[in-house]
CSV table of C-alpha atoms in Angstrom, one decimal:
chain,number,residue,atom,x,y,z
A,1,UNK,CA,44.3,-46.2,-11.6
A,2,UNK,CA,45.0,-48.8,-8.9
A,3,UNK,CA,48.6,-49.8,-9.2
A,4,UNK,CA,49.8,-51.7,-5.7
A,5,UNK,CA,47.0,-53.1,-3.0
A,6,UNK,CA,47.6,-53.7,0.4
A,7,UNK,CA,46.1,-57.1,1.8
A,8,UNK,CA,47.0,-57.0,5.2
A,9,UNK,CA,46.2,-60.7,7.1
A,10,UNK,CA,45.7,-62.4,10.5
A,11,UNK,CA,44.8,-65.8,8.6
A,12,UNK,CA,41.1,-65.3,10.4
A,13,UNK,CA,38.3,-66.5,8.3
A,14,UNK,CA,37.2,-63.5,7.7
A,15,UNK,CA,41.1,-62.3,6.0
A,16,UNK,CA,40.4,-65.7,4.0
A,17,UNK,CA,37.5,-64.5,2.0
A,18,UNK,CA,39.1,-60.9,2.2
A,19,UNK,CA,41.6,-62.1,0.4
A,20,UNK,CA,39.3,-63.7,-2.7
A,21,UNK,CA,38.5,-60.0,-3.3
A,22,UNK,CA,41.5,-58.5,-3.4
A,23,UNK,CA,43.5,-61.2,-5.6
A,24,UNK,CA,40.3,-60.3,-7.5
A,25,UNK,CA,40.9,-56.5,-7.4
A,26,UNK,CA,45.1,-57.0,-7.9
A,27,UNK,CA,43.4,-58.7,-11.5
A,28,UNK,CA,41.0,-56.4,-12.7
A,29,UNK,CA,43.7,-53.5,-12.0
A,30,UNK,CA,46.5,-55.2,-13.3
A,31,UNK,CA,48.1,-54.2,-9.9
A,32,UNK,CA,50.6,-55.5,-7.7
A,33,UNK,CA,49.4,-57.5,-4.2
A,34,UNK,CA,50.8,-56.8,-1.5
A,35,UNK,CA,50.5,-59.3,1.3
A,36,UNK,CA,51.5,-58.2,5.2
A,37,UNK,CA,51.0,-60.2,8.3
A,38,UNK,CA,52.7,-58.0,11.3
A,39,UNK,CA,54.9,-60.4,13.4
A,40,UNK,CA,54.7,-58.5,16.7
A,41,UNK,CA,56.1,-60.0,20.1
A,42,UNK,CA,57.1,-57.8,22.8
A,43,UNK,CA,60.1,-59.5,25.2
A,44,UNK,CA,57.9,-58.1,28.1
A,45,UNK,CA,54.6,-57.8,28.9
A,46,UNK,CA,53.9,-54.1,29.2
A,47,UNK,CA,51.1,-54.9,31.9
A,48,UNK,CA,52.9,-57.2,34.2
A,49,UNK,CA,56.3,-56.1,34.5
A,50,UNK,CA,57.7,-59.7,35.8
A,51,UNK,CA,56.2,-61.1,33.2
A,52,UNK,CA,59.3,-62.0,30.2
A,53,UNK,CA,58.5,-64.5,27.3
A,54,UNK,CA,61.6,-67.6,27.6
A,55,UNK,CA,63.6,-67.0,24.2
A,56,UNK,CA,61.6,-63.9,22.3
A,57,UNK,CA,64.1,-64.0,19.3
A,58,UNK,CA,63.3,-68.2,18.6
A,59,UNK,CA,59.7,-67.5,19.0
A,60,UNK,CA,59.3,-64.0,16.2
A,61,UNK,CA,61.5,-66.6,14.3
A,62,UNK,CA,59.0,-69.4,14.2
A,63,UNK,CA,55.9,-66.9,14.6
A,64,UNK,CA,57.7,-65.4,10.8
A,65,UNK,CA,58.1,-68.9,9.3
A,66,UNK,CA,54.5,-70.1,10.5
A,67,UNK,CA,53.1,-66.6,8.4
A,68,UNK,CA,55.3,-67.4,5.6
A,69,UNK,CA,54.1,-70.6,5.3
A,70,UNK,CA,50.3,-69.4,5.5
A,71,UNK,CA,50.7,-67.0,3.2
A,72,UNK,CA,52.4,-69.6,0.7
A,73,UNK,CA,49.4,-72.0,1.3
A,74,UNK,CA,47.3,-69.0,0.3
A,75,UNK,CA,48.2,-67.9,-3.0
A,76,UNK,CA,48.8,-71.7,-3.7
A,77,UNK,CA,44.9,-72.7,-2.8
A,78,UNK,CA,44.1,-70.0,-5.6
A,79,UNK,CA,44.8,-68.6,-8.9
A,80,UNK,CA,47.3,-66.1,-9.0
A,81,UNK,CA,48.4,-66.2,-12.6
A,82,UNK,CA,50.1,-63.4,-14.2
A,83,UNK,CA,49.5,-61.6,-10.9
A,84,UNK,CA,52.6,-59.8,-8.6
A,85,UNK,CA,52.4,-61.0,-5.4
A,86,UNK,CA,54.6,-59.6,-2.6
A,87,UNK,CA,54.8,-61.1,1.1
A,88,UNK,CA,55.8,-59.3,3.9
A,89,UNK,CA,56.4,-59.8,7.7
C-alpha cells in the first residue's frame, strides 16, 4: 500500500507532466503528495574561490518564494480534490 509519494520538482517541462502522474498515483492510492523543490545556493563558488554571490540570504529568500509560488500555480492548474498535498523547500 502506497501511503506518501515524493514528487520532487525543478519546474522543467518534463517535472510538468511528471507531475500529472503522480497527482494521478497520490489518487488512485489515496496517498499523501509530497511536493519538494531543493533551494540550494552556495555563498561561494566552490570552483573559483574569489568568486561570492552579493546578498546570498535575499537571494535563497526570493529563490524559496519564486518555488512557492510555482508550486501554488501547480496544484491550482489541476485537480487536487480530496488529495494531501505537502510543499516543501
Amino acid at each position: 500500500m502506497i501511503e506518501r509519494i515524493l514528487f520532487p520538482t525543478d519546474f522543467s517541462e518534463g517535472s510538468e507532466l511528471a507531475f500529472d502522474s503522480a497527482l494521478a498515483l497520490a489518487s488512485d492510492f489515496d496517498a499523501e503528495l509530497h511536493l519538494l523543490h531543493a533551494v540550494v545556493l552556495h555563498a561561494d563558488d566552490p570552483n573559483d574561490p574569489a568568486h561570492h554571490f552579493p546578498d546570498a540570504e535575499e537571494i535563497r529568500v526570493r529563490l524559496a518564494q519564486t518555488a512557492e509560488q510555482r508550486m501554488a500555480t501547480g496544484l491550482e492548474a489541476r485537480s487536487t480534490d480530496g488529495l494531501k498535498v505537502h510543499r516543501h523547500q
